[in-house]
PDB file of N, CA and C in Angstrom:
ATOM      1  N   UNK A   1       0.843  -1.190   0.000  1.00  0.00           N
ATOM      2  CA  UNK A   1       0.000   0.000   0.000  1.00  0.00           C
ATOM      3  C   UNK A   1       0.885   1.248   0.000  1.00  0.00           C
ATOM      4  N   UNK A   2       0.485   2.231  -0.766  1.00  0.00           N
ATOM      5  CA  UNK A   2       1.190   3.505  -0.826  1.00  0.00           C
ATOM      6  C   UNK A   2       0.601   4.460   0.207  1.00  0.00           C
ATOM      7  N   UNK A   3       1.462   5.262   0.821  1.00  0.00           N
ATOM      8  CA  UNK A   3       1.046   6.215   1.848  1.00  0.00           C
ATOM      9  C   UNK A   3       0.903   7.602   1.238  1.00  0.00           C
ATOM     10  N   UNK A   4      -0.144   8.305   1.669  1.00  0.00           N
ATOM     11  CA  UNK A   4      -0.412   9.660   1.197  1.00  0.00           C
ATOM     12  C   UNK A   4      -0.699  10.553   2.399  1.00  0.00           C
ATOM     13  N   UNK A   5      -0.287  11.807   2.300  1.00  0.00           N
ATOM     14  CA  UNK A   5      -0.578  12.815   3.317  1.00  0.00           C
ATOM     15  C   UNK A   5      -1.409  13.891   2.637  1.00  0.00           C
ATOM     16  N   UNK A   6      -2.564  14.190   3.221  1.00  0.00           N
ATOM     17  CA  UNK A   6      -3.430  15.226   2.662  1.00  0.00           C
ATOM     18  C   UNK A   6      -3.451  16.441   3.579  1.00  0.00           C
ATOM     19  N   UNK A   7      -3.216  17.596   2.991  1.00  0.00           N
ATOM     20  CA  UNK A   7      -3.320  18.877   3.675  1.00  0.00           C
ATOM     21  C   UNK A   7      -4.673  19.442   3.277  1.00  0.00           C
ATOM     22  N   UNK A   8      -5.537  19.648   4.254  1.00  0.00           N
ATOM     23  CA  UNK A   8      -6.948  19.925   3.993  1.00  0.00           C
ATOM     24  C   UNK A   8      -7.335  21.310   4.508  1.00  0.00           C
ATOM     25  N   UNK A   9      -8.090  22.034   3.698  1.00  0.00           N
ATOM     26  CA  UNK A   9      -8.680  23.298   4.147  1.00  0.00           C
ATOM     27  C   UNK A   9     -10.183  23.224   3.939  1.00  0.00           C
ATOM     28  N   UNK A  10     -10.910  23.826   4.877  1.00  0.00           N
ATOM     29  CA  UNK A  10     -12.364  23.890   4.740  1.00  0.00           C
ATOM     30  C   UNK A  10     -12.755  24.943   3.716  1.00  0.00           C
ATOM     31  N   UNK A  11     -13.776  24.659   2.939  1.00  0.00           N
ATOM     32  CA  UNK A  11     -14.388  25.656   2.072  1.00  0.00           C
ATOM     33  C   UNK A  11     -15.394  26.434   2.925  1.00  0.00           C
ATOM     34  N   UNK A  12     -15.973  27.479   2.354  1.00  0.00           N
ATOM     35  CA  UNK A  12     -17.023  28.215   3.067  1.00  0.00           C
ATOM     36  C   UNK A  12     -18.168  27.274   3.433  1.00  0.00           C
ATOM     37  N   UNK A  13     -18.532  26.411   2.511  1.00  0.00           N
ATOM     38  CA  UNK A  13     -19.598  25.435   2.761  1.00  0.00           C
ATOM     39  C   UNK A  13     -19.242  24.521   3.925  1.00  0.00           C
ATOM     40  N   UNK A  14     -18.009  24.041   3.935  1.00  0.00           N
ATOM     41  CA  UNK A  14     -17.581  23.109   4.978  1.00  0.00           C
ATOM     42  C   UNK A  14     -17.521  23.735   6.356  1.00  0.00           C
ATOM     43  N   UNK A  15     -17.060  24.975   6.434  1.00  0.00           N
ATOM     44  CA  UNK A  15     -16.935  25.622   7.743  1.00  0.00           C
ATOM     45  C   UNK A  15     -18.299  26.031   8.280  1.00  0.00           C
ATOM     46  N   UNK A  16     -19.237  26.365   7.386  1.00  0.00           N
ATOM     47  CA  UNK A  16     -20.588  26.715   7.841  1.00  0.00           C
ATOM     48  C   UNK A  16     -21.276  25.529   8.509  1.00  0.00           C
ATOM     49  N   UNK A  17     -20.938  24.323   8.069  1.00  0.00           N
ATOM     50  CA  UNK A  17     -21.532  23.106   8.626  1.00  0.00           C
ATOM     51  C   UNK A  17     -20.501  22.329   9.441  1.00  0.00           C
ATOM     52  N   UNK A  18     -19.646  23.040  10.166  1.00  0.00           N
ATOM     53  CA  UNK A  18     -18.537  22.398  10.884  1.00  0.00           C
ATOM     54  C   UNK A  18     -19.015  21.367  11.905  1.00  0.00           C
ATOM     55  N   UNK A  19     -20.186  21.586  12.476  1.00  0.00           N
ATOM     56  CA  UNK A  19     -20.683  20.632  13.478  1.00  0.00           C
ATOM     57  C   UNK A  19     -20.963  19.262  12.877  1.00  0.00           C
ATOM     58  N   UNK A  20     -21.133  19.205  11.557  1.00  0.00           N
ATOM     59  CA  UNK A  20     -21.341  17.929  10.869  1.00  0.00           C
ATOM     60  C   UNK A  20     -20.028  17.254  10.474  1.00  0.00           C
ATOM     61  N   UNK A  21     -18.915  17.918  10.718  1.00  0.00           N
ATOM     62  CA  UNK A  21     -17.618  17.401  10.253  1.00  0.00           C
ATOM     63  C   UNK A  21     -17.288  16.008  10.788  1.00  0.00           C
ATOM     64  N   UNK A  22     -17.524  15.697  12.076  1.00  0.00           N
ATOM     65  CA  UNK A  22     -17.214  14.327  12.524  1.00  0.00           C
ATOM     66  C   UNK A  22     -17.999  13.266  11.755  1.00  0.00           C
ATOM     67  N   UNK A  23     -19.245  13.549  11.441  1.00  0.00           N
ATOM     68  CA  UNK A  23     -20.060  12.615  10.659  1.00  0.00           C
ATOM     69  C   UNK A  23     -19.500  12.490   9.242  1.00  0.00           C
ATOM     70  N   UNK A  24     -19.029  13.617   8.690  1.00  0.00           N
ATOM     71  CA  UNK A  24     -18.448  13.575   7.348  1.00  0.00           C
ATOM     72  C   UNK A  24     -17.157  12.751   7.329  1.00  0.00           C
ATOM     73  N   UNK A  25     -16.371  12.844   8.399  1.00  0.00           N
ATOM     74  CA  UNK A  25     -15.143  12.041   8.484  1.00  0.00           C
ATOM     75  C   UNK A  25     -15.483  10.556   8.440  1.00  0.00           C
ATOM     76  N   UNK A  26     -16.562  10.164   9.122  1.00  0.00           N
ATOM     77  CA  UNK A  26     -16.991   8.759   9.072  1.00  0.00           C
ATOM     78  C   UNK A  26     -17.286   8.341   7.638  1.00  0.00           C
ATOM     79  N   UNK A  27     -17.933   9.217   6.881  1.00  0.00           N
ATOM     80  CA  UNK A  27     -18.221   8.929   5.478  1.00  0.00           C
ATOM     81  C   UNK A  27     -16.959   8.851   4.637  1.00  0.00           C
ATOM     82  N   UNK A  28     -15.973   9.690   4.946  1.00  0.00           N
ATOM     83  CA  UNK A  28     -14.699   9.675   4.227  1.00  0.00           C
ATOM     84  C   UNK A  28     -13.967   8.359   4.494  1.00  0.00           C
ATOM     85  N   UNK A  29     -14.044   7.873   5.725  1.00  0.00           N
ATOM     86  CA  UNK A  29     -13.423   6.569   6.038  1.00  0.00           C
ATOM     87  C   UNK A  29     -14.056   5.459   5.197  1.00  0.00           C
ATOM     88  N   UNK A  30     -15.376   5.499   5.057  1.00  0.00           N
ATOM     89  CA  UNK A  30     -16.068   4.492   4.239  1.00  0.00           C
ATOM     90  C   UNK A  30     -15.677   4.612   2.765  1.00  0.00           C
ATOM     91  N   UNK A  31     -15.547   5.844   2.279  1.00  0.00           N
ATOM     92  CA  UNK A  31     -15.116   6.061   0.894  1.00  0.00           C
ATOM     93  C   UNK A  31     -13.739   5.461   0.658  1.00  0.00           C
ATOM     94  N   UNK A  32     -12.816   5.693   1.577  1.00  0.00           N
ATOM     95  CA  UNK A  32     -11.464   5.138   1.430  1.00  0.00           C
ATOM     96  C   UNK A  32     -11.520   3.617   1.343  1.00  0.00           C
ATOM     97  N   UNK A  33     -12.309   2.993   2.222  1.00  0.00           N
ATOM     98  CA  UNK A  33     -12.420   1.525   2.203  1.00  0.00           C
ATOM     99  C   UNK A  33     -13.007   1.033   0.884  1.00  0.00           C
ATOM    100  N   UNK A  34     -14.014   1.744   0.374  1.00  0.00           N
ATOM    101  CA  UNK A  34     -14.647   1.367  -0.892  1.00  0.00           C
ATOM    102  C   UNK A  34     -13.641   1.366  -2.031  1.00  0.00           C
ATOM    103  N   UNK A  35     -12.646   2.242  -1.944  1.00  0.00           N
ATOM    104  CA  UNK A  35     -11.619   2.334  -2.979  1.00  0.00           C
ATOM    105  C   UNK A  35     -10.403   1.463  -2.680  1.00  0.00           C
ATOM    106  N   UNK A  36     -10.519   0.591  -1.685  1.00  0.00           N
ATOM    107  CA  UNK A  36      -9.441  -0.337  -1.363  1.00  0.00           C
ATOM    108  C   UNK A  36      -8.379   0.242  -0.453  1.00  0.00           C
ATOM    109  N   UNK A  37      -8.658   1.392   0.130  1.00  0.00           N
ATOM    110  CA  UNK A  37      -7.678   2.050   0.990  1.00  0.00           C
ATOM    111  C   UNK A  37      -8.140   2.179   2.420  1.00  0.00           C
ATOM    112  N   UNK A  38      -7.441   3.032   3.134  1.00  0.00           N
ATOM    113  CA  UNK A  38      -7.780   3.273   4.536  1.00  0.00           C
ATOM    114  C   UNK A  38      -7.369   4.687   4.920  1.00  0.00           C
ATOM    115  N   UNK A  39      -8.292   5.399   5.559  1.00  0.00           N
ATOM    116  CA  UNK A  39      -7.968   6.689   6.140  1.00  0.00           C
ATOM    117  C   UNK A  39      -7.404   6.410   7.513  1.00  0.00           C
ATOM    118  N   UNK A  40      -6.151   6.797   7.734  1.00  0.00           N
ATOM    119  CA  UNK A  40      -5.486   6.556   9.015  1.00  0.00           C
ATOM    120  C   UNK A  40      -5.686   7.725   9.958  1.00  0.00           C
ATOM    121  N   UNK A  41      -4.599   8.182  10.531  1.00  0.00           N
ATOM    122  CA  UNK A  41      -4.676   9.265  11.502  1.00  0.00           C
ATOM    123  C   UNK A  41      -5.096  10.562  10.836  1.00  0.00           C
ATOM    124  N   UNK A  42      -5.852  11.340  11.600  1.00  0.00           N
ATOM    125  CA  UNK A  42      -6.356  12.625  11.134  1.00  0.00           C
ATOM    126  C   UNK A  42      -6.151  13.619  12.272  1.00  0.00           C
ATOM    127  N   UNK A  43      -5.603  14.770  11.953  1.00  0.00           N
ATOM    128  CA  UNK A  43      -5.310  15.794  12.963  1.00  0.00           C
ATOM    129  C   UNK A  43      -5.967  17.113  12.593  1.00  0.00           C
ATOM    130  N   UNK A  44      -6.659  17.729  13.524  1.00  0.00           N
ATOM    131  CA  UNK A  44      -7.107  19.101  13.386  1.00  0.00           C
ATOM    132  C   UNK A  44      -5.877  19.957  13.624  1.00  0.00           C
ATOM    133  N   UNK A  45      -5.618  20.904  12.732  1.00  0.00           N
ATOM    134  CA  UNK A  45      -4.410  21.712  12.850  1.00  0.00           C
ATOM    135  C   UNK A  45      -4.754  23.199  12.818  1.00  0.00           C
ATOM    136  N   UNK A  46      -3.817  23.991  13.266  1.00  0.00           N
ATOM    137  CA  UNK A  46      -3.957  25.443  13.245  1.00  0.00           C
ATOM    138  C   UNK A  46      -2.866  25.990  12.342  1.00  0.00           C
ATOM    139  N   UNK A  47      -3.183  26.981  11.548  1.00  0.00           N
ATOM    140  CA  UNK A  47      -2.206  27.547  10.629  1.00  0.00           C
ATOM    141  C   UNK A  47      -2.756  27.549   9.225  1.00  0.00           C
ATOM    142  N   UNK A  48      -1.930  27.217   8.267  1.00  0.00           N
ATOM    143  CA  UNK A  48      -2.312  27.269   6.864  1.00  0.00           C
ATOM    144  C   UNK A  48      -3.289  26.188   6.436  1.00  0.00           C
ATOM    145  N   UNK A  49      -3.384  25.122   7.200  1.00  0.00           N
ATOM    146  CA  UNK A  49      -4.284  24.016   6.877  1.00  0.00           C
ATOM    147  C   UNK A  49      -5.137  23.706   8.098  1.00  0.00           C
ATOM    148  N   UNK A  50      -6.341  23.201   7.839  1.00  0.00           N
ATOM    149  CA  UNK A  50      -7.274  22.887   8.921  1.00  0.00           C
ATOM    150  C   UNK A  50      -7.135  21.453   9.420  1.00  0.00           C
ATOM    151  N   UNK A  51      -6.738  20.565   8.532  1.00  0.00           N
ATOM    152  CA  UNK A  51      -6.604  19.144   8.869  1.00  0.00           C
ATOM    153  C   UNK A  51      -5.390  18.583   8.136  1.00  0.00           C
ATOM    154  N   UNK A  52      -4.692  17.673   8.779  1.00  0.00           N
ATOM    155  CA  UNK A  52      -3.676  16.851   8.121  1.00  0.00           C
ATOM    156  C   UNK A  52      -4.132  15.408   8.306  1.00  0.00           C
ATOM    157  N   UNK A  53      -4.226  14.682   7.201  1.00  0.00           N
ATOM    158  CA  UNK A  53      -4.718  13.305   7.245  1.00  0.00           C
ATOM    159  C   UNK A  53      -3.742  12.369   6.539  1.00  0.00           C
ATOM    160  N   UNK A  54      -3.609  11.190   7.095  1.00  0.00           N
ATOM    161  CA  UNK A  54      -2.754  10.151   6.532  1.00  0.00           C
ATOM    162  C   UNK A  54      -3.654   9.048   5.985  1.00  0.00           C
ATOM    163  N   UNK A  55      -3.331   8.564   4.792  1.00  0.00           N
ATOM    164  CA  UNK A  55      -4.122   7.493   4.197  1.00  0.00           C
ATOM    165  C   UNK A  55      -3.212   6.544   3.441  1.00  0.00           C
ATOM    166  N   UNK A  56      -3.761   5.378   3.160  1.00  0.00           N
ATOM    167  CA  UNK A  56      -3.044   4.382   2.369  1.00  0.00           C
ATOM    168  C   UNK A  56      -3.979   3.869   1.289  1.00  0.00           C
ATOM    169  N   UNK A  57      -3.435   3.734   0.079  1.00  0.00           N
ATOM    170  CA  UNK A  57      -4.194   3.206  -1.045  1.00  0.00           C
ATOM    171  C   UNK A  57      -3.311   2.253  -1.822  1.00  0.00           C
ATOM    172  N   UNK A  58      -3.933   1.330  -2.558  1.00  0.00           N
ATOM    173  CA  UNK A  58      -3.129   0.362  -3.308  1.00  0.00           C
ATOM    174  C   UNK A  58      -2.287   1.006  -4.408  1.00  0.00           C
ATOM    175  N   UNK A  59      -2.728   2.165  -4.917  1.00  0.00           N
ATOM    176  CA  UNK A  59      -1.975   2.835  -5.976  1.00  0.00           C
ATOM    177  C   UNK A  59      -2.423   4.285  -6.078  1.00  0.00           C
ATOM    178  N   UNK A  60      -1.716   5.034  -6.912  1.00  0.00           N
ATOM    179  CA  UNK A  60      -2.008   6.464  -7.074  1.00  0.00           C
ATOM    180  C   UNK A  60      -3.373   6.694  -7.713  1.00  0.00           C
ATOM    181  N   UNK A  61      -3.814   5.778  -8.566  1.00  0.00           N
ATOM    182  CA  UNK A  61      -5.128   5.937  -9.199  1.00  0.00           C
ATOM    183  C   UNK A  61      -6.244   5.905  -8.160  1.00  0.00           C
ATOM    184  N   UNK A  62      -6.178   4.979  -7.225  1.00  0.00           N
ATOM    185  CA  UNK A  62      -7.185   4.900  -6.162  1.00  0.00           C
ATOM    186  C   UNK A  62      -7.133   6.151  -5.292  1.00  0.00           C
ATOM    187  N   UNK A  63      -5.928   6.639  -5.003  1.00  0.00           N
ATOM    188  CA  UNK A  63      -5.780   7.863  -4.207  1.00  0.00           C
ATOM    189  C   UNK A  63      -6.363   9.059  -4.948  1.00  0.00           C
ATOM    190  N   UNK A  64      -6.150   9.121  -6.261  1.00  0.00           N
ATOM    191  CA  UNK A  64      -6.698  10.216  -7.063  1.00  0.00           C
ATOM    192  C   UNK A  64      -8.226  10.179  -7.061  1.00  0.00           C
ATOM    193  N   UNK A  65      -8.802   8.999  -7.200  1.00  0.00           N
ATOM    194  CA  UNK A  65     -10.262   8.867  -7.144  1.00  0.00           C
ATOM    195  C   UNK A  65     -10.787   9.337  -5.796  1.00  0.00           C
ATOM    196  N   UNK A  66     -10.077   8.988  -4.749  1.00  0.00           N
ATOM    197  CA  UNK A  66     -10.459   9.384  -3.390  1.00  0.00           C
ATOM    198  C   UNK A  66     -10.453  10.903  -3.258  1.00  0.00           C
ATOM    199  N   UNK A  67      -9.353  11.550  -3.641  1.00  0.00           N
ATOM    200  CA  UNK A  67      -9.264  12.999  -3.452  1.00  0.00           C
ATOM    201  C   UNK A  67     -10.228  13.746  -4.375  1.00  0.00           C
ATOM    202  N   UNK A  68     -10.410  13.273  -5.597  1.00  0.00           N
ATOM    203  CA  UNK A  68     -11.355  13.923  -6.494  1.00  0.00           C
ATOM    204  C   UNK A  68     -12.785  13.821  -5.966  1.00  0.00           C
ATOM    205  N   UNK A  69     -13.144  12.651  -5.465  1.00  0.00           N
ATOM    206  CA  UNK A  69     -14.478  12.470  -4.895  1.00  0.00           C
ATOM    207  C   UNK A  69     -14.658  13.346  -3.667  1.00  0.00           C
ATOM    208  N   UNK A  70     -13.668  13.347  -2.799  1.00  0.00           N
ATOM    209  CA  UNK A  70     -13.730  14.154  -1.575  1.00  0.00           C
ATOM    210  C   UNK A  70     -13.878  15.636  -1.913  1.00  0.00           C
ATOM    211  N   UNK A  71     -13.069  16.133  -2.828  1.00  0.00           N
ATOM    212  CA  UNK A  71     -13.131  17.546  -3.214  1.00  0.00           C
ATOM    213  C   UNK A  71     -14.452  17.894  -3.899  1.00  0.00           C
ATOM    214  N   UNK A  72     -15.012  16.952  -4.638  1.00  0.00           N
ATOM    215  CA  UNK A  72     -16.251  17.226  -5.372  1.00  0.00           C
ATOM    216  C   UNK A  72     -17.449  17.429  -4.449  1.00  0.00           C
ATOM    217  N   UNK A  73     -17.346  16.995  -3.207  1.00  0.00           N
ATOM    218  CA  UNK A  73     -18.447  17.173  -2.248  1.00  0.00           C
ATOM    219  C   UNK A  73     -18.578  18.621  -1.793  1.00  0.00           C
ATOM    220  N   UNK A  74     -17.508  19.392  -1.967  1.00  0.00           N
ATOM    221  CA  UNK A  74     -17.580  20.826  -1.723  1.00  0.00           C
ATOM    222  C   UNK A  74     -17.283  21.318  -0.318  1.00  0.00           C
ATOM    223  N   UNK A  75     -16.950  20.423   0.605  1.00  0.00           N
ATOM    224  CA  UNK A  75     -16.689  20.840   1.990  1.00  0.00           C
ATOM    225  C   UNK A  75     -15.228  21.156   2.264  1.00  0.00           C
ATOM    226  N   UNK A  76     -14.338  20.563   1.471  1.00  0.00           N
ATOM    227  CA  UNK A  76     -12.904  20.757   1.679  1.00  0.00           C
ATOM    228  C   UNK A  76     -12.192  20.849   0.337  1.00  0.00           C
ATOM    229  N   UNK A  77     -10.969  21.360   0.383  1.00  0.00           N
ATOM    230  CA  UNK A  77     -10.019  21.321  -0.724  1.00  0.00           C
ATOM    231  C   UNK A  77      -8.771  20.653  -0.175  1.00  0.00           C
ATOM    232  N   UNK A  78      -8.148  19.823  -0.978  1.00  0.00           N
ATOM    233  CA  UNK A  78      -6.991  19.077  -0.496  1.00  0.00           C
ATOM    234  C   UNK A  78      -5.770  19.291  -1.371  1.00  0.00           C
ATOM    235  N   UNK A  79      -4.619  19.182  -0.741  1.00  0.00           N
ATOM    236  CA  UNK A  79      -3.339  19.036  -1.418  1.00  0.00           C
ATOM    237  C   UNK A  79      -2.793  17.713  -0.911  1.00  0.00           C
ATOM    238  N   UNK A  80      -2.589  16.763  -1.814  1.00  0.00           N
ATOM    239  CA  UNK A  80      -2.197  15.420  -1.381  1.00  0.00           C
ATOM    240  C   UNK A  80      -0.795  15.104  -1.866  1.00  0.00           C
ATOM    241  N   UNK A  81      -0.006  14.560  -0.957  1.00  0.00           N
ATOM    242  CA  UNK A  81       1.395  14.233  -1.211  1.00  0.00           C
ATOM    243  C   UNK A  81       1.603  12.730  -1.100  1.00  0.00           C
ATOM    244  N   UNK A  82       2.386  12.174  -1.996  1.00  0.00           N
ATOM    245  CA  UNK A  82       2.805  10.770  -1.869  1.00  0.00           C
ATOM    246  C   UNK A  82       3.941  10.750  -0.874  1.00  0.00           C
ATOM    247  N   UNK A  83       3.839   9.889   0.145  1.00  0.00           N
ATOM    248  CA  UNK A  83       4.850   9.835   1.204  1.00  0.00           C
ATOM    249  C   UNK A  83       5.565   8.480   1.188  1.00  0.00           C
ATOM    250  N   UNK A  84       6.867   8.536   1.432  1.00  0.00           N
ATOM    251  CA  UNK A  84       7.684   7.323   1.493  1.00  0.00           C
ATOM    252  C   UNK A  84       8.236   7.186   2.906  1.00  0.00           C
ATOM    253  N   UNK A  85       7.967   6.070   3.585  1.00  0.00           N
ATOM    254  CA  UNK A  85       8.525   5.883   4.924  1.00  0.00           C
ATOM    255  C   UNK A  85      10.052   5.790   4.877  1.00  0.00           C
ATOM    256  N   UNK A  86      10.674   5.949   6.023  1.00  0.00           N
ATOM    257  CA  UNK A  86      12.139   5.999   6.076  1.00  0.00           C
ATOM    258  C   UNK A  86      12.793   4.794   5.416  1.00  0.00           C
ATOM    259  N   UNK A  87      12.262   3.614   5.620  1.00  0.00           N
ATOM    260  CA  UNK A  87      12.870   2.416   5.033  1.00  0.00           C
ATOM    261  C   UNK A  87      12.886   2.515   3.502  1.00  0.00           C
ATOM    262  N   UNK A  88      11.780   2.969   2.909  1.00  0.00           N
ATOM    263  CA  UNK A  88      11.739   3.145   1.458  1.00  0.00           C
ATOM    264  C   UNK A  88      12.670   4.266   1.023  1.00  0.00           C
ATOM    265  N   UNK A  89      12.693   5.339   1.783  1.00  0.00           N
ATOM    266  CA  UNK A  89      13.596   6.450   1.495  1.00  0.00           C
ATOM    267  C   UNK A  89      15.031   5.958   1.405  1.00  0.00           C
ATOM    268  N   UNK A  90      15.444   5.148   2.373  1.00  0.00           N
ATOM    269  CA  UNK A  90      16.809   4.622   2.383  1.00  0.00           C
ATOM    270  C   UNK A  90      17.080   3.764   1.153  1.00  0.00           C
ATOM    271  N   UNK A  91      16.081   2.944   0.763  1.00  0.00           N
ATOM    272  CA  UNK A  91      16.219   2.109  -0.412  1.00  0.00           C
ATOM    273  C   UNK A  91      16.301   2.922  -1.694  1.00  0.00           C
ATOM    274  N   UNK A  92      15.490   3.957  -1.790  1.00  0.00           N
ATOM    275  CA  UNK A  92      15.498   4.826  -2.964  1.00  0.00           C
ATOM    276  C   UNK A  92      16.840   5.517  -3.106  1.00  0.00           C
ATOM    277  N   UNK A  93      17.292   6.113  -2.010  1.00  0.00           N
ATOM    278  CA  UNK A  93      18.566   6.822  -2.050  1.00  0.00           C
ATOM    279  C   UNK A  93      19.721   5.841  -2.267  1.00  0.00           C
ATOM    280  N   UNK A  94      19.637   4.671  -1.644  1.00  0.00           N
ATOM    281  CA  UNK A  94      20.691   3.680  -1.793  1.00  0.00           C
ATOM    282  C   UNK A  94      20.800   3.150  -3.210  1.00  0.00           C
ATOM    283  N   UNK A  95      19.716   3.228  -3.975  1.00  0.00           N
ATOM    284  CA  UNK A  95      19.722   2.724  -5.336  1.00  0.00           C
ATOM    285  C   UNK A  95      20.057   3.770  -6.385  1.00  0.00           C
ATOM    286  N   UNK A  96      20.413   4.956  -5.953  1.00  0.00           N
ATOM    287  CA  UNK A  96      20.766   6.002  -6.913  1.00  0.00           C
ATOM    288  C   UNK A  96      22.082   5.677  -7.622  1.00  0.00           C
ATOM    289  N   UNK A  97      22.186   6.044  -8.891  1.00  0.00           N
ATOM    290  CA  UNK A  97      23.433   5.756  -9.626  1.00  0.00           C
ATOM    291  C   UNK A  97      24.602   6.594  -9.125  1.00  0.00           C
TER     292      UNK A  97
END
């Protein structure tokens, strides 16, 4: 499974209905599972982003479907990064020519 980190900001629509956000997170977890992935840890943050979320998907296509679907609901906008754990990082760097 590939790891992804999403930097999330609320839209005007999402912040107006903030009290529904925990219920929406439950729906996002179900969406991830439907696409063969898993929404892991999620943090409410202060600063440039409202939430930082960690997820795993079998491939980038499944992750793209997840973020496009999530963004299309209109409550949040995401910036999603592909993340490599330290062990993979070491392997990638170790395999450089």
